[in-house]
Structures are given as C-alpha cells and as structure tokens.
XYZ file of C-alpha atoms in Angstrom:
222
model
C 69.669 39.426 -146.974
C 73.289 40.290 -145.554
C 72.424 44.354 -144.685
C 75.706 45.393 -144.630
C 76.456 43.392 -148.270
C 73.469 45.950 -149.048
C 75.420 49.071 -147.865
C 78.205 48.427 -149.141
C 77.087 47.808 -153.164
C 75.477 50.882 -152.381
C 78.175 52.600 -151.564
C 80.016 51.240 -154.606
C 77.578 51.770 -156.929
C 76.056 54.617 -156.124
C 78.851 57.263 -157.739
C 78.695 55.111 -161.104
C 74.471 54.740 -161.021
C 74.129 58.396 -160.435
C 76.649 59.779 -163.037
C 74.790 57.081 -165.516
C 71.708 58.267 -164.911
C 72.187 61.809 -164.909
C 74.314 61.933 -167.772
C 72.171 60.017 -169.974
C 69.221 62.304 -169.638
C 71.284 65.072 -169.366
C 72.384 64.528 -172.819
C 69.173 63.404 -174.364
C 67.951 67.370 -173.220
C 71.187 68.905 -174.798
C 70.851 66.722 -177.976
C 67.352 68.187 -178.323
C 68.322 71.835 -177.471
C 71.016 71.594 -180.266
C 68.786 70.258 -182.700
C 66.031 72.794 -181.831
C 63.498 72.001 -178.983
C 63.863 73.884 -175.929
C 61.561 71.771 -173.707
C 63.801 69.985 -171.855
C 65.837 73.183 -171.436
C 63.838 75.469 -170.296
C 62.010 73.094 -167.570
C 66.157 73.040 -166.165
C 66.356 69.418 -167.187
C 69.830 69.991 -169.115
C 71.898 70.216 -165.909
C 74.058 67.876 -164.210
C 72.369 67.968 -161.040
C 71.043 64.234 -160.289
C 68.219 66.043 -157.985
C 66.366 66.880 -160.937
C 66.646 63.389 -162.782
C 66.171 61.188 -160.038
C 62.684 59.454 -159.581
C 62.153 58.336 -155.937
C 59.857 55.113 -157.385
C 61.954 54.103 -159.986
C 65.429 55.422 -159.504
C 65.280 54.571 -155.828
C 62.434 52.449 -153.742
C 62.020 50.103 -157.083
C 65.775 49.039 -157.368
C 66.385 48.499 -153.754
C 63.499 46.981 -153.175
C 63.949 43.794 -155.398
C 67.928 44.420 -154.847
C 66.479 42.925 -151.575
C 63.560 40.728 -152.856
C 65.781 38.563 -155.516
C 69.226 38.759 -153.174
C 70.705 41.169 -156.269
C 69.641 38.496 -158.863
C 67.429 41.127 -160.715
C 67.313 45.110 -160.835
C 65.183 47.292 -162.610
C 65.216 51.203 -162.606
C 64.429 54.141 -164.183
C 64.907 58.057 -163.736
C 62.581 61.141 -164.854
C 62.268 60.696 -168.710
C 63.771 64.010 -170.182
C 60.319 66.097 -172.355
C 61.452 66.141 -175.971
C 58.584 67.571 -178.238
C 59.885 66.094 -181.739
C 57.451 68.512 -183.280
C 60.100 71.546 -182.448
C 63.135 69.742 -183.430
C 64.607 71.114 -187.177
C 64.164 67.499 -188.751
C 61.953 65.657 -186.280
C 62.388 61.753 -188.051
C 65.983 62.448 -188.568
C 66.681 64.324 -185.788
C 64.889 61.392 -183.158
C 67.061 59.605 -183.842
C 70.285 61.726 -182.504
C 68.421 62.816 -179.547
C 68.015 59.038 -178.425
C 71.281 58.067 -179.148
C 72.535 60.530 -177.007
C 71.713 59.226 -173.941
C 73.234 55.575 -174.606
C 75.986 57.538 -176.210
C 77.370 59.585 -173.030
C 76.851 56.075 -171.478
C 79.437 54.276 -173.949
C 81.224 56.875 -173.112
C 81.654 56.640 -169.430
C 81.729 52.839 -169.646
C 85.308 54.000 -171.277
C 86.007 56.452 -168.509
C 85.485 53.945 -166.130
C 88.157 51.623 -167.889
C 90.471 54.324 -168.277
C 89.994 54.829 -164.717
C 90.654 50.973 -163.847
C 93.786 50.778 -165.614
C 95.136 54.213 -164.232
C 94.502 52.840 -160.391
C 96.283 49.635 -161.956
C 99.540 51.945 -163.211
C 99.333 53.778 -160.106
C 99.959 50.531 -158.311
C 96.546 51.358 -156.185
C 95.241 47.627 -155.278
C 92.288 49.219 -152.577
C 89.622 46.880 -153.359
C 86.814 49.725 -153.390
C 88.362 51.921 -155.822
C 88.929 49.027 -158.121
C 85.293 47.643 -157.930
C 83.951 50.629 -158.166
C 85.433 51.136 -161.344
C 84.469 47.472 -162.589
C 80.937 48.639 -161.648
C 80.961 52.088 -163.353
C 81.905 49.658 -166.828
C 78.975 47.403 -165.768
C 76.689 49.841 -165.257
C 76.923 51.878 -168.103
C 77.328 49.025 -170.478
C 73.868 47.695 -169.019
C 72.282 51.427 -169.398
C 74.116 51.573 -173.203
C 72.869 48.146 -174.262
C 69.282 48.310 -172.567
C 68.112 51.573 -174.053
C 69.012 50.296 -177.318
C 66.428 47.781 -177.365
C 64.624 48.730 -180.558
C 60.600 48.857 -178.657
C 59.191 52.285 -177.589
C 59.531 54.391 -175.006
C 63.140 52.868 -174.821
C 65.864 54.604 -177.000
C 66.417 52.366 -179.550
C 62.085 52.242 -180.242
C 62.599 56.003 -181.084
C 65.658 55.071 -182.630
C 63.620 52.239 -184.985
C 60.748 54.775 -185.499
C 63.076 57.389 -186.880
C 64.857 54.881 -189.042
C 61.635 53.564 -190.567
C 59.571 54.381 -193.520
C 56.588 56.684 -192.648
C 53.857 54.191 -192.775
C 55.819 51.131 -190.586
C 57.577 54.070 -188.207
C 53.460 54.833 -187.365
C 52.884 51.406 -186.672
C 55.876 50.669 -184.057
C 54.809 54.428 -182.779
C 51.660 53.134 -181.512
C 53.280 50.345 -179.220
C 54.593 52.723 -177.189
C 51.715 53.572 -174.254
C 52.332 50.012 -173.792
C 55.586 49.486 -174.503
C 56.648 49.694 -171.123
C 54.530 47.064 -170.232
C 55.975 44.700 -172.909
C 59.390 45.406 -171.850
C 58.812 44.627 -168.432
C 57.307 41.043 -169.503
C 60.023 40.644 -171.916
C 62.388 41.168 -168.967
C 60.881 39.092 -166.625
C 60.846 35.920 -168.877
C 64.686 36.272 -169.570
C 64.102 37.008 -173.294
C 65.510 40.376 -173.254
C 68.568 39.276 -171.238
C 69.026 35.772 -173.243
C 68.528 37.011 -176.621
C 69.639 41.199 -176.522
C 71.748 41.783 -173.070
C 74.024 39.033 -172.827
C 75.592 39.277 -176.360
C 75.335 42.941 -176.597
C 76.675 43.204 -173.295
C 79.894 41.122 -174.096
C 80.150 42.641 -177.676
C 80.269 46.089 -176.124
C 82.882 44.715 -173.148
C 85.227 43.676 -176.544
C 85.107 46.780 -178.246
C 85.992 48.339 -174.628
C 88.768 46.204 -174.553
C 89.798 46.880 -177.701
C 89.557 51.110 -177.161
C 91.914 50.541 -174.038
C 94.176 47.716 -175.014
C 96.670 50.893 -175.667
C 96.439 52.084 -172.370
C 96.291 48.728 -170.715
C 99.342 47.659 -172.282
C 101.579 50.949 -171.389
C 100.256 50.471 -167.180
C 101.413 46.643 -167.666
C-alpha cells in the first residue's frame, strides 16, 4: 500500500466524509426535534460539530483499516447513531418515516452542492486537480451515504423507512430484524449483493437525476 496514495485520499476526502457524516445525523436529530422528541436535542446531538458524531471504531480505525487491507477496493463506516425515541414523536409511524429520510435527504442534497461546486471551479476556469477531485468525491460520497441508508433492512434508514410505511402487523415483523440487522447487512455487503443488486443502479440513477438538476448550470459555465 502506496502511504502517501493513503494521505492524500485522505486529504481529499476527508472535508466531503465529514460534512456527510455530520450532516446526516445532524438532520436526523433536527427532523425529530421538529416532529416532537427532544432526545437527540437535548444530549447536544443537533449541532454541526463532527466531534460529537464521529465514532473512533467505525468512523475512523474501521475505514482506514480495510482502506489499507483491500488497497481501497472496499470501505465500510459508520458514525454515532443519533437517539430518536419514536414514542415522543407527534405521529410516531408517520413521523419515522421523515426523521429517516432526513439524513439521506441533507445527503442528496450536498451530493448537489458538490456538483454545483464542480461546475463553478469549471466556470471559474480553476483546473487544480485537488479542488476538482475533491468535488467529484463530495458527489461520490454522498450519493453512496444517500443510496446506502436507503436500503429498506433495519437499523439502516430505509428499514425504518419500510417499517413506517407498513401495515401494523408486517411493520412488527421487519421491526424485529433489526438487533440483527446489522449483521445481515454486513453479509449482504460482503457477498456483493447489496452493491450488485441496490448500489450500482441506485448509484447511477441518482448520478442522472444529478445531472439532470445541474444540466442548467453546466450548460451556462460551458
């Protein structure tokens, strides 16, 4: 493993990962505050600090560690999940639901920031090749944080997302996957099936509809 290749995706990446990250849970806390549960709130979890997101394991040592392990073939993360009691919230089926799509939301959301931000540098006639791959990996990153949390299994966002959308007596059943949902995930991951059969066309559905948003812009910097 080239260790300065290392340092320097970190150094790209590390601006998009942590605005990702923070953002998402960020907004899942807000989401919850607005819809009335105060949980995440009052234990200072709706900030933008990344300090209080950030899990050493799984935001840090796990990533870099098979970064380094699979040459950057395969990365797997995670930050602090944000403590929603559903119980509080005004509507708790109904109102799941919003509080997990927040978090792949605001990451939709910066995935078009990041465009925006790669076809101002390209108006601006700025060719430095960090700026512009740092941008390419703020789209990449949040389109892969966007699509992944939607995968409709508990604890991800889309399970809660599924459960909420559900009739009462199937919503139960998914429910109960999730103290080993993680688990499932993980094995789903490792065998490809989650990036053969969800990622992939997700992934380059959500890069068209990206395009499309910022074919405007992209044709007035042209």
């Amino acid at each position: 493993m080239d260790f300065g290749q290392l340092i320097q995706t970190i150094s790209l990446y590390a601006i998009p990962v942590l605005l990702s990250i923070t953002l998402h849970e960020a907004a899942h806390g807000y989401a919850a505050k607005l819809l009335g549960d105060n949980t995440a709130y009052m234990l200072g979890r709706v900030t933008l600090n990344p300090l209080k997101h950030i899990d050493p394991v799984g935001t840090i040592l796990m990533p870099l560690l098979l970064y380094v392990a699979t040459s950057g073939a395969f990365l797997f993360g995670y930050a602090k999940p944000v403590p929603v009691r559903f119980g509080n919230l005004r509507s708790p089926k109904r109102d799941m639901i919003w509080v997990a799509l927040a978090g792949p939301g605001v990451n939709f959301i910066q995935a078009l920031l990041w465009g925006v931000v790669f076809y101002l540098l390209q108006g601006m006639g700025i060719s430095e090749r960090f700026f512009i791959e740092m941008a390419q990996g703020g789209i990449l990153v949040n389109v892969v944080m966007f699509v992944f949390n939607l995968f409709p299994l508990p604890p991800l966002d889309g399970g809660r997302i599924l459960v909420g959308l559900l009739p009462y007596r199937q919503a139960v059943l998914v429910s109960r996957i999730e103290p080993w949902g993680f688990f499932v995930v993980m094995a789903l991951v490792v065998t490809g099936v989650v990036s053969s059969l969800w990622m992939r066309p997700l992934m380059g559905l959500s890069y068209e509809v990206i395009k499309l948003l910022l074919s405007p812009l992209a044709a007035l910097v042209a």
